[in-house]
Short mmCIF file of C-alpha atoms in Angstrom, two decimals:
data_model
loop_
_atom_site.label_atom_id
_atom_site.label_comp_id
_atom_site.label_asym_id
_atom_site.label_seq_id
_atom_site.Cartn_x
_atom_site.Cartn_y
_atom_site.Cartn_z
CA UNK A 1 66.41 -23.55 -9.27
CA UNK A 2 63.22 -24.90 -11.43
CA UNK A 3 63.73 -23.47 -15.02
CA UNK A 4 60.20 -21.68 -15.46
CA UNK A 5 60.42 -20.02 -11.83
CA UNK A 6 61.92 -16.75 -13.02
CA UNK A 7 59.81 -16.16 -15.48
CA UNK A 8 56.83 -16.82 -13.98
CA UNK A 9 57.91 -14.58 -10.88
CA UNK A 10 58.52 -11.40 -13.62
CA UNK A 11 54.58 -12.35 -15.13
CA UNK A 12 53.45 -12.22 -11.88
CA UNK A 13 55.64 -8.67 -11.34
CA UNK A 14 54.41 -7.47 -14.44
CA UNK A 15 50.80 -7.94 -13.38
CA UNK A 16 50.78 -6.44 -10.40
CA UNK A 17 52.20 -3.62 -11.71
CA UNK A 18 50.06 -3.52 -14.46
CA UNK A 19 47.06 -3.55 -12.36
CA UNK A 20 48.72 -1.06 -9.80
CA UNK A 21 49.02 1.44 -13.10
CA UNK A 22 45.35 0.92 -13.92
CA UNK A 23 44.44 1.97 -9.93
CA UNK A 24 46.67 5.13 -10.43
CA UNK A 25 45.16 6.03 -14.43
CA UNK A 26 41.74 5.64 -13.61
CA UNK A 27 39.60 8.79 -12.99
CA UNK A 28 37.96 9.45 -9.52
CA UNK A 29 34.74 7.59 -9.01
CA UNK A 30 31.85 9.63 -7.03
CA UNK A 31 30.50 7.86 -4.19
CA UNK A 32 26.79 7.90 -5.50
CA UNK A 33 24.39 9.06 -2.77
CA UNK A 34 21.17 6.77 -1.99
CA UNK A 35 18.39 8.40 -3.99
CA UNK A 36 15.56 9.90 -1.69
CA UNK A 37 12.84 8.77 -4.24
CA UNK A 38 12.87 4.55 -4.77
CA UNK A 39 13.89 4.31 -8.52
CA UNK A 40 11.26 2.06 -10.57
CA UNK A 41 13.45 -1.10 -10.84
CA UNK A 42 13.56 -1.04 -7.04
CA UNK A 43 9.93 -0.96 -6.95
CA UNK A 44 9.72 -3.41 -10.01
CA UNK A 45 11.55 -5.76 -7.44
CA UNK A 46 9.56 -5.21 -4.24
CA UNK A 47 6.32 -5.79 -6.97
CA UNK A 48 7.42 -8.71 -8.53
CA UNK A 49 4.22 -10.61 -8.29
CA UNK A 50 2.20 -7.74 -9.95
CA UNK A 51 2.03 -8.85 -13.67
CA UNK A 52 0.12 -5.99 -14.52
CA UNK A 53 0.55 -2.31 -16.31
CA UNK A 54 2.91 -0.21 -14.04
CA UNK A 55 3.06 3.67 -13.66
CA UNK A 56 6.43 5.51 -14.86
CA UNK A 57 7.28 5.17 -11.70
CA UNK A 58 7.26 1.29 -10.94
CA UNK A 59 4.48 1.22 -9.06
CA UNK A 60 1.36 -1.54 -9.94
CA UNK A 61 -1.58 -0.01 -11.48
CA UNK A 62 -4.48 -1.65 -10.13
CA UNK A 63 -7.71 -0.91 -12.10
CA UNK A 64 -10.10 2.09 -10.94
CA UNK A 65 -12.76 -0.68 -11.05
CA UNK A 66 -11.09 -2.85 -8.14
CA UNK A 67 -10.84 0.21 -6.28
CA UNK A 68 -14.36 0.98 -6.20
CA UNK A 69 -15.21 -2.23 -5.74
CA UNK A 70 -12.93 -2.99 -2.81
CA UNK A 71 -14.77 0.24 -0.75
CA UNK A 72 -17.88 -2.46 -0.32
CA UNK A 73 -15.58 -4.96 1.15
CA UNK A 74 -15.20 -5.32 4.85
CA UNK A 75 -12.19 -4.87 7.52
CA UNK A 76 -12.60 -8.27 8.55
CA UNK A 77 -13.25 -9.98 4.88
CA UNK A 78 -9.96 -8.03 3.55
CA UNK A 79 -8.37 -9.44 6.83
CA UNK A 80 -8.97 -12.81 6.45
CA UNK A 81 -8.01 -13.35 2.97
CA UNK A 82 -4.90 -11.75 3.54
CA UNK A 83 -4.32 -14.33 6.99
CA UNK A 84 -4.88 -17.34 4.53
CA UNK A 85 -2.32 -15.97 2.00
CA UNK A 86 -0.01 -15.61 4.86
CA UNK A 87 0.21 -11.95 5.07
CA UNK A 88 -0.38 -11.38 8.70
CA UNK A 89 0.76 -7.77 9.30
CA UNK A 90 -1.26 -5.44 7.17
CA UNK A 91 -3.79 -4.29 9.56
CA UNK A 92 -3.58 -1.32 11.59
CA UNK A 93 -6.34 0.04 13.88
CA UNK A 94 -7.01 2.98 16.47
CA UNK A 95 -6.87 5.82 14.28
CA UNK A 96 -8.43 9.47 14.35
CA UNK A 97 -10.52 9.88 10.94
CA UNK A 98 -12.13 13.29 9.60
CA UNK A 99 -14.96 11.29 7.94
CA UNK A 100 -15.42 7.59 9.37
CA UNK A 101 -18.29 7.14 7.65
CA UNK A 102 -16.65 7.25 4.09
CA UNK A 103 -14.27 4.36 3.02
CA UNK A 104 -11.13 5.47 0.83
CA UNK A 105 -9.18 3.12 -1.74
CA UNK A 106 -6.13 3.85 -3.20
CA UNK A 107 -2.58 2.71 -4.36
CA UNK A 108 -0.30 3.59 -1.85
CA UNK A 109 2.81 5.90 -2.06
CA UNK A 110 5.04 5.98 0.93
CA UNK A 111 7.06 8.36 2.98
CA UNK A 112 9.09 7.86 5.84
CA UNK A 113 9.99 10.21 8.14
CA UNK A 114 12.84 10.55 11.46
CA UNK A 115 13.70 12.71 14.16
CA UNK A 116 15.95 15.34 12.99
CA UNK A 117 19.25 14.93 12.43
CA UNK A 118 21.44 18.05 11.02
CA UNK A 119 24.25 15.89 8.78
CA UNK A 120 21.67 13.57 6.87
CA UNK A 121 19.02 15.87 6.90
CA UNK A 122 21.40 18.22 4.88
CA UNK A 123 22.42 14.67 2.65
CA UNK A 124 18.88 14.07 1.86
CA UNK A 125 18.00 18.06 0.93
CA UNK A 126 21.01 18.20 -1.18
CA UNK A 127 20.41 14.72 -3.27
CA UNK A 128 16.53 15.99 -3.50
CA UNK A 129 17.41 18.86 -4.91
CA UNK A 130 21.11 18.22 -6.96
CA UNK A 131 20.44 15.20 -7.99
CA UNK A 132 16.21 14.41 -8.24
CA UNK A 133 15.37 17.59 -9.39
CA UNK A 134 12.87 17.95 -6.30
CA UNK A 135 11.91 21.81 -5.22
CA UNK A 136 14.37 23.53 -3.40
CA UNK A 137 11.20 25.86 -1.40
CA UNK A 138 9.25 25.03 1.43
CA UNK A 139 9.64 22.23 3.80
CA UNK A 140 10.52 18.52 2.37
CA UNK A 141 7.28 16.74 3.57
CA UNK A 142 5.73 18.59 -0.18
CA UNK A 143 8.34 16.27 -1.40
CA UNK A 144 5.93 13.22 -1.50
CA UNK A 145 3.16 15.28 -2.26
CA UNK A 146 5.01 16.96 -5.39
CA UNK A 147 4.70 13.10 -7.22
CA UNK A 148 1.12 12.32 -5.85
CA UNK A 149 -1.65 11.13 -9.29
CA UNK A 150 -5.30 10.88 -9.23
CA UNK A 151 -6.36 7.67 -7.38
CA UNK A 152 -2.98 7.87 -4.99
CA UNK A 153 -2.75 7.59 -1.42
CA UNK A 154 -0.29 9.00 0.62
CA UNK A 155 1.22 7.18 3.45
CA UNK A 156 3.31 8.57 5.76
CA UNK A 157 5.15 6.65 8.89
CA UNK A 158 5.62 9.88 10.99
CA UNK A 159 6.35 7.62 13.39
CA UNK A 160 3.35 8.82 16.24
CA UNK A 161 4.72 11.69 16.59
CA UNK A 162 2.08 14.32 17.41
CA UNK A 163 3.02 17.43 18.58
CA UNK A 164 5.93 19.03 15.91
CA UNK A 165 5.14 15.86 14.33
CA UNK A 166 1.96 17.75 11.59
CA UNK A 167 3.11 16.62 8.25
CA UNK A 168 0.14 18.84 6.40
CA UNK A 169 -1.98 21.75 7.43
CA UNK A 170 -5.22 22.88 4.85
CA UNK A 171 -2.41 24.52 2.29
CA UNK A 172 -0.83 20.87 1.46
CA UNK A 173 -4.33 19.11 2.32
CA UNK A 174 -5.41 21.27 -0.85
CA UNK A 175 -2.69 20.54 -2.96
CA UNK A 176 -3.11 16.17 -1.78
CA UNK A 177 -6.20 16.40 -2.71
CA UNK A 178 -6.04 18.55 -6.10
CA UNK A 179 -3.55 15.99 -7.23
CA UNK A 180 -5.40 12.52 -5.96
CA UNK A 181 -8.71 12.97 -5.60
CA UNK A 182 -8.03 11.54 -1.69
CA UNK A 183 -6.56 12.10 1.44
CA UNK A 184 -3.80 10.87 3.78
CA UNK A 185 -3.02 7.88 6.14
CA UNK A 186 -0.26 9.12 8.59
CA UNK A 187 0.88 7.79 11.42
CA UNK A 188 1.82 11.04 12.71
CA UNK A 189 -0.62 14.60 13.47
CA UNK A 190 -1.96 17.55 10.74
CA UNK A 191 -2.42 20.95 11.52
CA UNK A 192 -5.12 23.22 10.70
CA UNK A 193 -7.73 19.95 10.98
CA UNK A 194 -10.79 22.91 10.79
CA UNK A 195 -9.25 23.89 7.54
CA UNK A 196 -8.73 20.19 6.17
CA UNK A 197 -12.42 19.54 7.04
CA UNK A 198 -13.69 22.21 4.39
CA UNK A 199 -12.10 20.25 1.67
CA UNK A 200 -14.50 18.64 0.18
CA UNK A 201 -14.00 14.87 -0.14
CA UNK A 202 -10.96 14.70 1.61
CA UNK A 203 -10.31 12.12 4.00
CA UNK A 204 -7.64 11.28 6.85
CA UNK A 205 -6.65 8.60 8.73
CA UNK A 206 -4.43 10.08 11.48
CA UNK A 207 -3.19 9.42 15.15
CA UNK A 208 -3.58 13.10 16.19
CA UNK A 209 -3.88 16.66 15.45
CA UNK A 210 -1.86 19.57 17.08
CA UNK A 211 -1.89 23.50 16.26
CA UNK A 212 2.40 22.93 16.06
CA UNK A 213 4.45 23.09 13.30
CA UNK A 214 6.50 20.60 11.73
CA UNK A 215 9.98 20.80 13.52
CA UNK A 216 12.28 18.42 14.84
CA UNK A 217 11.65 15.99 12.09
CA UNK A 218 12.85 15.19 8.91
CA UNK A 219 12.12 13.44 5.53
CA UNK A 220 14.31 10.41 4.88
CA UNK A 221 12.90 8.43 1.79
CA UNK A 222 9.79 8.25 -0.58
CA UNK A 223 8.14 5.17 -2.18
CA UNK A 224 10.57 2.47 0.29
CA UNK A 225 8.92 0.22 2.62
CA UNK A 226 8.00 1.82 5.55
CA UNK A 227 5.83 0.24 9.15
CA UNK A 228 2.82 2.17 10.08
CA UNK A 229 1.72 0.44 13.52
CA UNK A 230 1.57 -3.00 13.12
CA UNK A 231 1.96 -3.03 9.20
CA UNK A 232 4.85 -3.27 6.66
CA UNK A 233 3.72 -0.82 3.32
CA UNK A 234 5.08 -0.62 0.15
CA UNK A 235 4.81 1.50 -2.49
CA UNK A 236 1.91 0.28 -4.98
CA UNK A 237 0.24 -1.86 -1.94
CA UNK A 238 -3.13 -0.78 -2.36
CA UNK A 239 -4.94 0.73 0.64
CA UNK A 240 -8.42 -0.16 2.33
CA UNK A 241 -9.43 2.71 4.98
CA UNK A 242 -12.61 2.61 7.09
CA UNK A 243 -13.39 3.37 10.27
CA UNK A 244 -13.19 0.12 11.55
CA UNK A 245 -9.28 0.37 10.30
CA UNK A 246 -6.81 0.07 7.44
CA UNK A 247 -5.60 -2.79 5.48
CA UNK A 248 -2.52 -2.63 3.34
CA UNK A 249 -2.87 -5.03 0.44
CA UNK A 250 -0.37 -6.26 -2.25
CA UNK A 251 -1.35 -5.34 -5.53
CA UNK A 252 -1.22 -8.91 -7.21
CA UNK A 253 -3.69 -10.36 -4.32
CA UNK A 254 -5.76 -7.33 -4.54
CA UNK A 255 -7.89 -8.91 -7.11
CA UNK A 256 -8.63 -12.31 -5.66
CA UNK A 257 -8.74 -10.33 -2.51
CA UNK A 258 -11.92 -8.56 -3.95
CA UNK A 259 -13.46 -11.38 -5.51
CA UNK A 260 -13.37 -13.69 -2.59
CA UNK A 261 -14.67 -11.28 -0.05
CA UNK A 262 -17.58 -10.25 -2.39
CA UNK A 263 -18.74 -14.21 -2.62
CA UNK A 264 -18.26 -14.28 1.16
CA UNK A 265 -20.38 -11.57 1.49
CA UNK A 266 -23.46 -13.23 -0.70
CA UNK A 267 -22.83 -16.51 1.00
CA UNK A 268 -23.57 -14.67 4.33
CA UNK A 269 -26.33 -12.88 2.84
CA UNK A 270 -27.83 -15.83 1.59
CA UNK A 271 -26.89 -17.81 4.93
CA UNK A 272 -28.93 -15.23 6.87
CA UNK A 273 -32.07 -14.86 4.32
CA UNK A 274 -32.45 -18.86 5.09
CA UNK A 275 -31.79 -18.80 8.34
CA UNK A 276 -34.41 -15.93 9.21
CA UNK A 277 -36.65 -18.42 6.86
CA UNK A 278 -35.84 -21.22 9.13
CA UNK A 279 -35.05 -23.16 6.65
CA UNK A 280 -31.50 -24.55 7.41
CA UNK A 281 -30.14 -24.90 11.37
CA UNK A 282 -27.21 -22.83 11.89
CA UNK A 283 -24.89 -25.45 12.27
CA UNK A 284 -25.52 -26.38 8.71
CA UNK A 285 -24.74 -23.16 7.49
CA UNK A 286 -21.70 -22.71 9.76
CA UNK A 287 -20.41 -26.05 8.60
CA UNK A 288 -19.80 -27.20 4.88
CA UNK A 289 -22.66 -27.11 3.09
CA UNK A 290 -24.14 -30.16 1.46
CA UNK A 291 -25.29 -30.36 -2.00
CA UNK A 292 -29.13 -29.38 -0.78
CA UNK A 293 -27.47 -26.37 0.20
CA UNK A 294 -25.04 -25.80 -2.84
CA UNK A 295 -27.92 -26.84 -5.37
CA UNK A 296 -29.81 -23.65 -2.68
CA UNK A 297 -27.05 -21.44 -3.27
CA UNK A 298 -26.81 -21.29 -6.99
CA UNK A 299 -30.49 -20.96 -7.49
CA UNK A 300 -30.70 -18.17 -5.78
CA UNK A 301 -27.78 -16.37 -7.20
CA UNK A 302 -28.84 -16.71 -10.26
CA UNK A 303 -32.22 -15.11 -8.79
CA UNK A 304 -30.80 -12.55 -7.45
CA UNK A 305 -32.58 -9.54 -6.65
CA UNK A 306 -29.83 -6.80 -7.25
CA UNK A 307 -27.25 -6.33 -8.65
CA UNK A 308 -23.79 -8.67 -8.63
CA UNK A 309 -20.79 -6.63 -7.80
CA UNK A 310 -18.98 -8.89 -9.68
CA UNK A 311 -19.76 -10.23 -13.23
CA UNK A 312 -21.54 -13.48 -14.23
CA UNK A 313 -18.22 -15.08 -15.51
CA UNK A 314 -16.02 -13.95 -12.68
CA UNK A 315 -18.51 -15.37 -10.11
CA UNK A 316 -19.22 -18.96 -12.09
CA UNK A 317 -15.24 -19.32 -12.98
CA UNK A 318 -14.74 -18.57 -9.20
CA UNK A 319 -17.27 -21.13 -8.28
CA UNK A 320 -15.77 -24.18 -10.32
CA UNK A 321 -12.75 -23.63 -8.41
CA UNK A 322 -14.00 -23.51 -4.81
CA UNK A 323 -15.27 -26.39 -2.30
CA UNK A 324 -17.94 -24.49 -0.60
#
């Protein structure tokens, strides 16, 4: 027999049941429950990019200024900047709208919603309430409401459903709107539509309305990513509604996003003026511009008859930057 094989077998012995002891000592560990409400270092992580301020909750805090600024910008602008940056899936179109002539901004909070199932229906009431703190009365869909601050959107993926599907009637559309100052995007119904439209300023972006309650249908999470048509959401995106559709922007592009699509906007403005003057062909302003048209360009922004929605500094340290 090797000399050190005993001992080493009664080490090994010893360990195991050392470490079988341990098993049997230790106190019972809970099984912790998957929160309802995304914690902030889970939306930290789905934000990484944003290297701004953040709200207690995670969430990026994108300037009131680039929100009112971004209402100016078009569907199609937004849309295209977004396509070059290789975000693809943040449009979604054919929606009902209370006022289509009034764009909304926001940063997005999310809720996702499922048909109704008893056992994690009861899971997701119990963790709300035991362990989140969340109210105990009235359905769960005031749940996302309940967390909503002034300049917030809420999204909803109610996942088409119309009739039993109204996540809000005029009693919630109240309380949205005391809280944000805006209105709802749900891919889902609302009740009580006659009652939402005498709130003034409030806005929806819906895919129905029915006189049905809410049944059949349950709350699952709030502030996770969630798909509303043909776009992935996440908490903090920012949101650009008109009635020509929604785009769902990350909050780090959101920025650049703006600033781009307002010099596209004079460049077509400009384009237009000189081609109403007849001054260039079209396929010289379609095509890139030479330095006639450059040397054009600049003279007459710095001519320019209104007002720049973006400073002088932004727009010339965008310009030294760009091969237009």
């Amino acid at each position: 027999m090797n000399p050190i094989s005993l001992p080493q077998k009664k080490i090994k012995t010893s360990l195991l049941i050392g470490a079988l002891s341990c098993l049997f000592l230790m106190p019972k560990i809970e099984a912790q429950a998957q929160n309802v409400g995304a914690s902030p270092e889970y939306i930290k992580a789905l934000t990484a990019d944003w290297q701004g301020e953040r709200f207690a909750d995670g969430r990026p805090k994108v300037s009131d200024s680039i929100l009112e600024r971004l209402k100016k910008i078009s569907i199609e602008e937004a849309w295209g900047v977004l396509r070059n940056k290789g975000y693809q899936n943040q449009y979604e179109g054919e929606w009902q709208i209370m006022l289509p002539d009034e764009a909304m901004t926001g940063r997005v909070v999310t809720a996702q919603y499922m048909p109704l199932r008893p056992d994690l229906e009861k899971q997701v009431k119990d963790q709300g309430v035991e362990k989140e703190g969340r109210s105990p009365k009235g359905g769960t869909n005031s749940w996302p409401i309940d967390i909503l601050s002034n300049g917030d959107v809420y999204v909803a993926d109610g996942y088409g459903k119309i009739v039993d599907g109204t996540l809000i009637g005029d009693n919630l559309g109240n309380a949205i709107y005391a809280k944000s100052q805006r209105g709802v995007i749900f891919n889902g119904s609302v009740r009580d539509q006659e009652g939402l439209s005498e709130i003034e300023g409030f806005n929806a972006w819906m895919k129905g309305q029915d006189p049905s309650y809410i049944q059949q249908m349950m709350l699952t999470s709030i502030n996770s990513p969630i798909r509303v048509g043909r776009a992935t959401v996440l908490p903090g995106d920012v949101v650009l509604a008109k009635k020509y559709g929604v785009i769902f922007i990350p909050a780090y592009l959101v920025e650049e996003l703006v600033l781009t699509s307002e010099v596209t906007g004079l460049r077509d403005e400009f384009g237009h003026q000189r081609l109403r003057e007849g001054k260039y062909l079209a396929g010289q302003i379609d095509s890139q511009w030479t330095e006639e048209i450059k040397k054009d360009f600049l003279d007459w922004l710095n001519n320019y008859p209104g007002k720049l929605p973006m400073t002088k500094e932004e727009l010339d340290n965008y310009l030294k930057e760009r091969n237009y």
